[in-house]
CSV table of C-alpha atoms and ligand atoms in Angstrom, one decimal:
chain,number,residue,atom,x,y,z
A,1,UNK,CA,147.3,-140.6,49.1
A,2,UNK,CA,145.4,-137.4,49.9
A,3,UNK,CA,147.0,-134.6,47.9
A,4,UNK,CA,150.5,-134.0,49.2
A,5,UNK,CA,149.9,-135.6,52.6
A,6,UNK,CA,151.8,-138.8,53.5
A,7,UNK,CA,149.6,-141.2,55.4
A,8,UNK,CA,150.8,-143.0,58.6
A,9,UNK,CA,151.0,-146.4,56.8
A,10,UNK,CA,153.8,-145.0,54.7
A,11,UNK,CA,155.8,-144.2,57.8
A,12,UNK,CA,155.2,-147.6,59.3
A,13,UNK,CA,156.3,-149.2,55.9
A,14,UNK,CA,159.4,-147.1,55.9
A,15,UNK,CA,160.3,-148.3,59.4
A,16,UNK,CA,160.0,-151.9,58.2
A,17,UNK,CA,162.4,-151.1,55.4
A,18,UNK,CA,164.9,-149.5,57.7
A,19,UNK,CA,164.9,-151.8,60.7
A,20,UNK,CA,168.2,-153.6,61.0
A,21,UNK,CA,169.8,-151.4,58.3
A,22,UNK,CA,170.2,-148.2,60.3
A,23,UNK,CA,170.9,-147.3,63.9
A,24,UNK,CA,168.0,-146.9,66.3
A,25,UNK,CA,169.7,-143.9,67.8
A,26,UNK,CA,169.5,-143.1,71.5
A,27,UNK,CA,167.7,-140.3,73.2
A,28,UNK,CA,170.2,-138.3,75.4
A,29,UNK,CA,169.2,-136.0,78.3
A,30,UNK,CA,170.5,-132.7,79.7
A,31,UNK,CA,169.7,-131.4,83.1
A,32,UNK,CA,171.9,-128.4,82.4
A,33,UNK,CA,169.6,-127.5,79.5
A,34,UNK,CA,166.7,-127.9,81.9
A,35,UNK,CA,168.4,-125.3,84.2
A,36,UNK,CA,168.8,-122.8,81.4
A,37,UNK,CA,165.1,-123.0,80.8
A,38,UNK,CA,164.4,-122.8,84.5
A,39,UNK,CA,166.2,-119.5,84.6
A,40,UNK,CA,163.9,-118.3,81.9
A,41,UNK,CA,160.9,-119.3,84.0
A,42,UNK,CA,160.1,-122.4,82.0
A,43,UNK,CA,160.0,-125.6,84.1
A,44,UNK,CA,160.2,-128.6,81.8
A,45,UNK,CA,159.1,-132.1,82.7
A,46,UNK,CA,161.5,-133.8,85.1
A,47,UNK,CA,163.9,-130.9,84.7
A,48,UNK,CA,165.6,-132.2,81.6
A,49,UNK,CA,165.7,-131.6,77.9
A,50,UNK,CA,165.8,-134.8,75.7
A,51,UNK,CA,167.7,-135.0,72.4
A,52,UNK,CA,167.2,-137.6,69.7
A,53,UNK,CA,170.8,-138.4,68.7
A,54,UNK,CA,170.6,-138.6,64.9
A,55,UNK,CA,174.2,-137.3,64.7
A,56,UNK,CA,175.1,-140.8,65.8
A,57,UNK,CA,173.2,-142.2,62.8
A,58,UNK,CA,175.0,-144.0,60.0
A,59,UNK,CA,176.6,-141.3,57.8
A,60,UNK,CA,176.3,-138.9,60.7
A,61,UNK,CA,172.8,-137.6,59.9
A,62,UNK,CA,169.2,-138.8,59.6
A,63,UNK,CA,169.3,-138.5,55.8
A,64,UNK,CA,170.1,-142.2,55.2
A,65,UNK,CA,166.5,-143.0,56.3
A,66,UNK,CA,164.8,-141.2,53.4
A,67,UNK,CA,167.5,-142.2,50.9
A,68,UNK,CA,167.2,-146.0,51.8
A,69,UNK,CA,163.4,-145.8,51.7
A,70,UNK,CA,163.4,-144.1,48.3
A,71,UNK,CA,165.9,-146.5,46.9
A,72,UNK,CA,163.7,-149.4,47.9
A,73,UNK,CA,160.8,-147.9,46.0
A,74,UNK,CA,162.7,-147.6,42.6
A,75,UNK,CA,161.9,-150.0,39.7
A,76,UNK,CA,164.6,-152.3,38.4
A,77,UNK,CA,164.9,-150.1,35.3
A,78,UNK,CA,165.5,-147.0,37.5
A,79,UNK,CA,168.1,-148.8,39.5
A,80,UNK,CA,170.0,-149.9,36.4
A,81,UNK,CA,170.0,-146.3,35.0
A,82,UNK,CA,171.4,-144.9,38.2
A,83,UNK,CA,170.3,-142.0,40.4
A,84,UNK,CA,171.2,-138.3,40.9
A,85,UNK,CA,170.7,-135.9,43.7
A,86,UNK,CA,172.0,-132.6,45.1
A,87,UNK,CA,172.8,-131.6,48.5
A,88,UNK,CA,175.0,-129.4,50.7
A,89,UNK,CA,176.3,-132.7,52.1
A,90,UNK,CA,174.2,-134.8,54.4
A,91,UNK,CA,171.6,-136.0,51.8
A,92,UNK,CA,174.5,-136.6,49.5
A,93,UNK,CA,176.1,-139.0,52.0
A,94,UNK,CA,172.8,-140.7,52.7
A,95,UNK,CA,172.1,-141.3,49.0
A,96,UNK,CA,175.7,-142.4,48.3
A,97,UNK,CA,175.5,-145.0,51.0
A,98,UNK,CA,172.0,-146.2,50.2
A,99,UNK,CA,172.9,-146.5,46.5
A,100,UNK,CA,176.1,-148.3,47.3
A,101,UNK,CA,174.1,-150.8,49.4
A,102,UNK,CA,171.6,-151.3,46.6
A,103,UNK,CA,174.3,-151.6,43.9
A,104,UNK,CA,173.1,-148.5,42.1
A,105,UNK,CA,175.3,-145.8,40.6
A,106,UNK,CA,174.8,-142.4,42.2
A,107,UNK,CA,175.7,-139.0,40.9
A,108,UNK,CA,175.8,-136.4,43.6
A,109,UNK,CA,175.9,-132.7,42.9
A,110,UNK,CA,177.1,-130.3,45.6
A,111,UNK,CA,177.9,-126.6,45.7
A,112,UNK,CA,181.6,-125.9,45.2
A,113,UNK,CA,181.9,-124.6,48.8
A,114,UNK,CA,180.5,-127.8,50.3
A,115,UNK,CA,182.1,-129.0,53.6
A,116,UNK,CA,185.1,-131.1,52.6
A,117,UNK,CA,184.4,-134.0,54.9
A,118,UNK,CA,180.9,-134.3,53.4
A,119,UNK,CA,182.4,-134.4,49.8
A,120,UNK,CA,185.0,-136.9,50.9
A,121,UNK,CA,182.5,-139.1,52.6
A,122,UNK,CA,180.2,-139.2,49.6
A,123,UNK,CA,183.1,-140.2,47.3
A,124,UNK,CA,184.1,-142.8,50.0
A,125,UNK,CA,180.7,-144.4,49.6
A,126,UNK,CA,181.4,-144.7,45.9
A,127,UNK,CA,179.3,-141.8,44.5
A,128,UNK,CA,180.4,-139.7,41.5
A,129,UNK,CA,180.5,-136.2,43.1
A,130,UNK,CA,180.2,-133.2,40.9
A,131,UNK,CA,180.9,-129.8,42.5
A,132,UNK,CA,179.0,-126.9,40.9
A,133,UNK,CA,177.8,-123.5,41.7
A,134,UNK,CA,178.3,-120.8,44.4
A,135,UNK,CA,174.8,-121.4,45.8
A,136,UNK,CA,172.7,-124.4,46.1
A,137,UNK,CA,170.2,-122.7,43.6
A,138,UNK,CA,172.8,-122.9,40.9
A,139,UNK,CA,173.7,-126.4,41.8
A,140,UNK,CA,170.0,-127.3,41.5
A,141,UNK,CA,169.7,-125.9,37.9
A,142,UNK,CA,172.8,-127.7,36.7
A,143,UNK,CA,171.6,-130.9,38.4
A,144,UNK,CA,168.4,-130.8,36.3
A,145,UNK,CA,170.5,-130.6,33.1
A,146,UNK,CA,172.7,-133.5,34.1
A,147,UNK,CA,169.7,-135.6,35.1
A,148,UNK,CA,168.1,-135.1,31.6
A,149,UNK,CA,171.4,-135.6,29.7
A,150,UNK,CA,172.2,-138.9,31.5
A,151,UNK,CA,168.6,-140.1,32.1
A,152,UNK,CA,169.1,-140.6,35.8
A,153,UNK,CA,166.4,-140.9,38.5
A,154,UNK,CA,166.2,-138.0,40.8
A,155,UNK,CA,166.3,-138.8,44.6
A,156,UNK,CA,164.9,-135.5,46.0
A,157,UNK,CA,166.4,-134.2,49.2
A,158,UNK,CA,163.0,-133.5,50.7
A,159,UNK,CA,160.0,-133.1,48.4
A,160,UNK,CA,159.1,-136.8,48.0
A,161,UNK,CA,156.6,-139.0,49.9
A,162,UNK,CA,159.2,-141.8,50.3
A,163,UNK,CA,161.8,-139.4,51.5
A,164,UNK,CA,159.4,-137.8,53.9
A,165,UNK,CA,158.2,-141.2,55.2
A,166,UNK,CA,161.8,-142.3,55.8
A,167,UNK,CA,162.8,-139.1,57.7
A,168,UNK,CA,159.5,-139.3,59.7
A,169,UNK,CA,160.7,-142.7,61.2
A,170,UNK,CA,162.7,-140.5,63.5
A,171,UNK,CA,159.3,-139.5,65.0
A,172,UNK,CA,158.2,-143.1,65.4
A,173,UNK,CA,161.4,-143.9,67.3
A,174,UNK,CA,160.9,-140.9,69.6
A,175,UNK,CA,157.5,-142.3,70.4
A,176,UNK,CA,158.8,-145.8,71.1
A,177,UNK,CA,161.5,-144.5,73.5
A,178,UNK,CA,159.6,-141.5,74.9
A,179,UNK,CA,155.9,-142.3,74.8
A,180,UNK,CA,155.0,-139.4,77.1
A,181,UNK,CA,156.7,-136.8,75.0
A,182,UNK,CA,154.7,-133.5,74.8
A,183,UNK,CA,156.8,-131.3,72.5
A,184,UNK,CA,159.2,-132.2,69.6
A,185,UNK,CA,161.4,-129.7,67.9
A,186,UNK,CA,163.5,-130.1,64.7
A,187,UNK,CA,165.4,-128.0,62.2
A,188,UNK,CA,163.8,-127.2,58.8
A,189,UNK,CA,165.7,-127.1,55.5
A,190,UNK,CA,163.3,-128.3,52.8
A,191,UNK,CA,161.1,-129.6,55.5
A,192,UNK,CA,161.0,-133.4,55.1
A,193,UNK,CA,162.5,-134.2,58.5
A,194,UNK,CA,160.3,-131.9,60.6
A,195,UNK,CA,157.0,-132.4,58.7
A,196,UNK,CA,157.7,-136.2,58.5
A,197,UNK,CA,158.2,-136.3,62.3
A,198,UNK,CA,155.1,-134.2,62.9
A,199,UNK,CA,152.9,-136.4,60.7
A,200,UNK,CA,154.2,-139.7,62.2
A,201,UNK,CA,153.9,-138.4,65.8
A,202,UNK,CA,150.6,-136.6,65.5
A,203,UNK,CA,148.8,-139.4,63.6
A,204,UNK,CA,149.9,-141.7,66.4
A,205,UNK,CA,149.7,-139.5,69.5
A,206,UNK,CA,147.5,-136.5,68.7
A,207,UNK,CA,148.0,-133.6,71.2
A,208,UNK,CA,151.8,-133.8,70.9
A,209,UNK,CA,153.1,-130.5,69.5
A,210,UNK,CA,155.8,-130.3,66.9
A,211,UNK,CA,157.7,-127.1,66.0
A,212,UNK,CA,160.2,-126.4,63.3
A,213,UNK,CA,163.3,-124.1,63.4
A,214,UNK,CA,164.7,-122.1,60.5
A,215,UNK,CA,167.7,-119.8,60.4
A,216,UNK,CA,166.8,-116.2,59.8
A,217,UNK,CA,168.9,-116.2,56.6
A,218,UNK,CA,167.3,-119.4,55.4
A,219,UNK,CA,163.5,-118.9,55.9
A,220,UNK,CA,162.0,-120.6,52.9
A,221,UNK,CA,159.3,-122.5,54.9
A,222,UNK,CA,158.4,-119.4,57.0
A,223,UNK,CA,157.8,-117.4,53.8
A,224,UNK,CA,155.9,-120.2,52.1
A,225,UNK,CA,153.6,-120.5,55.1
A,226,UNK,CA,153.1,-116.8,55.2
A,227,UNK,CA,152.3,-116.4,51.5
A,228,UNK,CA,150.8,-119.8,51.0
A,229,UNK,CA,153.0,-120.5,48.0
A,230,UNK,CA,156.5,-121.7,47.3
A,231,UNK,CA,159.0,-118.8,47.6
A,232,UNK,CA,162.6,-119.0,46.2
A,233,UNK,CA,165.4,-117.6,48.4
A,234,UNK,CA,169.2,-117.6,48.5
A,235,UNK,CA,170.0,-119.3,51.8
A,236,UNK,CA,172.6,-117.7,53.9
A,237,UNK,CA,173.3,-119.3,57.3
A,238,UNK,CA,176.0,-120.9,59.2
A,239,UNK,CA,173.7,-123.9,59.4
A,240,UNK,CA,174.4,-125.2,55.8
A,241,UNK,CA,172.2,-128.2,56.3
A,242,UNK,CA,169.1,-125.9,56.7
A,243,UNK,CA,169.9,-124.0,53.6
A,244,UNK,CA,167.2,-125.0,51.2
A,245,UNK,CA,166.4,-122.5,48.4
A,246,UNK,CA,162.7,-123.3,48.7
A,247,UNK,CA,160.1,-125.5,50.5
A,248,UNK,CA,158.5,-128.3,48.6
A,249,UNK,CA,154.9,-128.8,47.5
A,250,UNK,CA,154.7,-131.9,49.8
A,251,UNK,CA,156.6,-130.4,52.7
A,252,UNK,CA,154.6,-127.1,52.5
A,253,UNK,CA,151.3,-129.0,52.5
A,254,UNK,CA,152.5,-131.2,55.4
A,255,UNK,CA,153.8,-128.2,57.3
A,256,UNK,CA,150.4,-126.5,57.0
A,257,UNK,CA,148.6,-129.6,58.1
A,258,UNK,CA,150.8,-130.8,61.0
A,259,UNK,CA,153.2,-128.2,62.4
A,260,UNK,CA,152.3,-126.1,65.4
A,261,UNK,CA,154.7,-123.4,64.4
A,262,UNK,CA,158.0,-122.5,62.8
A,263,UNK,CA,160.4,-120.2,64.6
A,264,UNK,CA,163.3,-118.2,63.2
A,265,UNK,CA,166.7,-118.1,64.9
A,266,UNK,CA,169.8,-116.0,64.1
A,267,UNK,CA,173.2,-117.6,63.5
A,268,UNK,CA,174.8,-116.5,66.8
A,269,UNK,CA,172.0,-118.3,68.7
A,270,UNK,CA,172.4,-121.4,66.5
A,271,UNK,CA,176.1,-121.3,67.3
A,272,UNK,CA,175.5,-120.9,71.0
A,273,UNK,CA,173.3,-124.0,70.9
A,274,UNK,CA,176.1,-125.9,68.9
A,275,UNK,CA,178.6,-124.8,71.6
A,276,UNK,CA,176.2,-126.0,74.4
A,277,UNK,CA,175.8,-129.4,72.7
A,278,UNK,CA,179.6,-129.8,72.5
A,279,UNK,CA,180.7,-128.4,75.8
A,280,UNK,CA,177.8,-129.4,78.1
A,281,UNK,CA,176.4,-132.5,76.4
A,282,UNK,CA,179.7,-133.7,74.9
A,283,UNK,CA,178.1,-134.1,71.5
A,284,UNK,CA,179.6,-133.1,68.2
A,285,UNK,CA,176.6,-131.7,66.5
A,286,UNK,CA,176.8,-129.5,63.4
A,287,UNK,CA,175.0,-126.1,63.5
A,288,UNK,CA,172.0,-127.3,61.5
A,289,UNK,CA,171.7,-130.2,63.9
A,290,UNK,CA,171.8,-128.0,67.0
A,291,UNK,CA,169.3,-125.4,65.8
A,292,UNK,CA,166.4,-127.1,67.5
A,293,UNK,CA,168.2,-127.2,70.9
A,294,UNK,CA,169.2,-123.6,70.4
A,295,UNK,CA,165.6,-122.5,69.8
A,296,UNK,CA,164.5,-124.2,73.0
A,297,UNK,CA,167.4,-122.8,75.1
A,298,UNK,CA,166.7,-119.3,73.9
A,299,UNK,CA,163.0,-119.6,74.9
A,300,UNK,CA,161.6,-119.5,71.4
A,301,UNK,CA,159.5,-122.6,71.6
A,302,UNK,CA,156.2,-122.4,73.6
A,303,UNK,CA,156.5,-124.9,76.4
A,304,UNK,CA,154.0,-125.3,79.3
A,305,UNK,CA,154.9,-126.1,82.9
A,306,UNK,CA,156.0,-129.7,83.2
A,307,UNK,CA,156.0,-130.6,79.5
A,308,UNK,CA,158.5,-133.2,78.3
A,309,UNK,CA,160.5,-131.8,75.4
A,310,UNK,CA,162.6,-133.6,72.8
A,311,UNK,CA,164.8,-131.8,70.3
A,312,UNK,CA,166.4,-133.6,67.3
A,313,UNK,CA,170.1,-133.5,66.9
A,314,UNK,CA,169.8,-134.1,63.2
A,315,UNK,CA,173.5,-134.3,62.1
A,316,UNK,CA,177.1,-134.1,63.2
A,317,UNK,CA,179.0,-133.6,60.0
A,318,UNK,CA,181.3,-130.7,60.4
A,319,UNK,CA,185.0,-130.3,60.3
A,320,UNK,CA,186.5,-129.7,63.7
A,321,UNK,CA,188.8,-126.9,62.5
A,322,UNK,CA,185.8,-125.1,60.9
A,323,UNK,CA,183.7,-125.6,64.0
A,324,UNK,CA,186.5,-124.3,66.2
A,325,UNK,CA,186.6,-121.1,64.0
A,326,UNK,CA,182.9,-120.7,64.2
A,327,UNK,CA,182.6,-121.3,67.9
A,328,UNK,CA,185.5,-119.0,68.7
A,329,UNK,CA,183.2,-116.1,67.7
A,330,UNK,CA,180.2,-117.5,69.5
A,331,UNK,CA,179.2,-116.2,72.9
A,332,UNK,CA,178.5,-119.1,75.3
A,333,UNK,CA,175.0,-119.2,77.0
A,334,UNK,CA,174.8,-118.2,80.6
A,335,UNK,CA,174.4,-121.4,82.6
A,336,UNK,CA,172.9,-121.1,86.1
A,337,UNK,CA,174.7,-123.0,88.8
A,338,UNK,CA,173.2,-126.3,89.9
A,339,UNK,CA,171.0,-126.3,93.0
A,340,UNK,CA,172.6,-128.6,95.6
B,401,LIG,C1,171.8,-131.8,59.8
B,401,LIG,C2,170.6,-131.5,59.1
B,401,LIG,N1,169.5,-131.1,59.8
B,401,LIG,C3,168.3,-130.8,59.3
B,401,LIG,C4,168.2,-130.8,57.9
B,401,LIG,C5,166.9,-130.4,57.3
B,401,LIG,O1,166.2,-131.4,56.7
B,401,LIG,P1,165.0,-131.1,55.7
B,401,LIG,O2,165.6,-130.6,54.4
B,401,LIG,O3,164.3,-132.4,55.5
B,401,LIG,O4,164.2,-130.1,56.3
B,401,LIG,C6,169.2,-131.2,57.1
B,401,LIG,C7,169.1,-131.2,55.6
B,401,LIG,O5,170.0,-131.3,54.9
B,401,LIG,C8,170.5,-131.5,57.7
B,401,LIG,O6,171.5,-131.9,56.9
């Protein structure tokens, strides 16, 4: 492999590993979202926004893709010793289920404030869950100690070619179902999802543009791209799934090579997008999963007249009580009336 660039064959291989084991999720459409953009003077192709529904994926997020692909690549010895990972929740669930299917013991480290449903689900899939640290940075440091003490194999949440290839299969499926797509938008945490999608799509259909979205309070990829080095931050955003303390070596290299841009979005806008997904599209999407839609709705993504735009709804794991509290404080977007 060229240094830190995952080639197209790896994405195709990953799709072969995953077919029949995960959901080929549908692509939803919203004409109301199209109208919101119309009112901003942006006329999207056939008046609709498309959304790849990975919140309907097994475990409620795309993360199972990378986890299964990585598990498949482990040696017998590594499988026997067991695996370890850390996550705010969705990667934990993905690894827990993938390990369960492969008969591998999984230790999952999560920050002590992790969303309860994500902790319960990981335990439900048979993982040993260890809650540690106020912030994911602290969890990460402890995870490295536990990994060394127990000689476990680390399944990285994003900075790994197999994980990136697995997440990038979302892009291959978008191309299968929407071959005329012009613009794809996805949230960025550590960056495997968005850069994997970008590589898979652009190596197959050059000319398609792919943008990433980061919360203002969790801008590790933006900083890494600006400074051309990995920058450590303490993520602080309502979109916990996008709260990575740093970009990875692989994901930074891939972002430089493949992304057309990364935009920053504040938490109120992310919540407005989450609210739109629920109220208007009837989809329970967590804030991290709705960030891409929010960026499009707020006019942050460059879109030319008539282009067909697909956002990724990357996950839907959020407790409804918590979501209710968050959305109670979120202003709804202004929706123009339909033209009859
Ligand atoms: C729902 C959701 N969306 C997006 C992301 C970002 O993925 P990545 O870390 O590959 O950038 C995550 C990561 O945990 C997530 O849980």
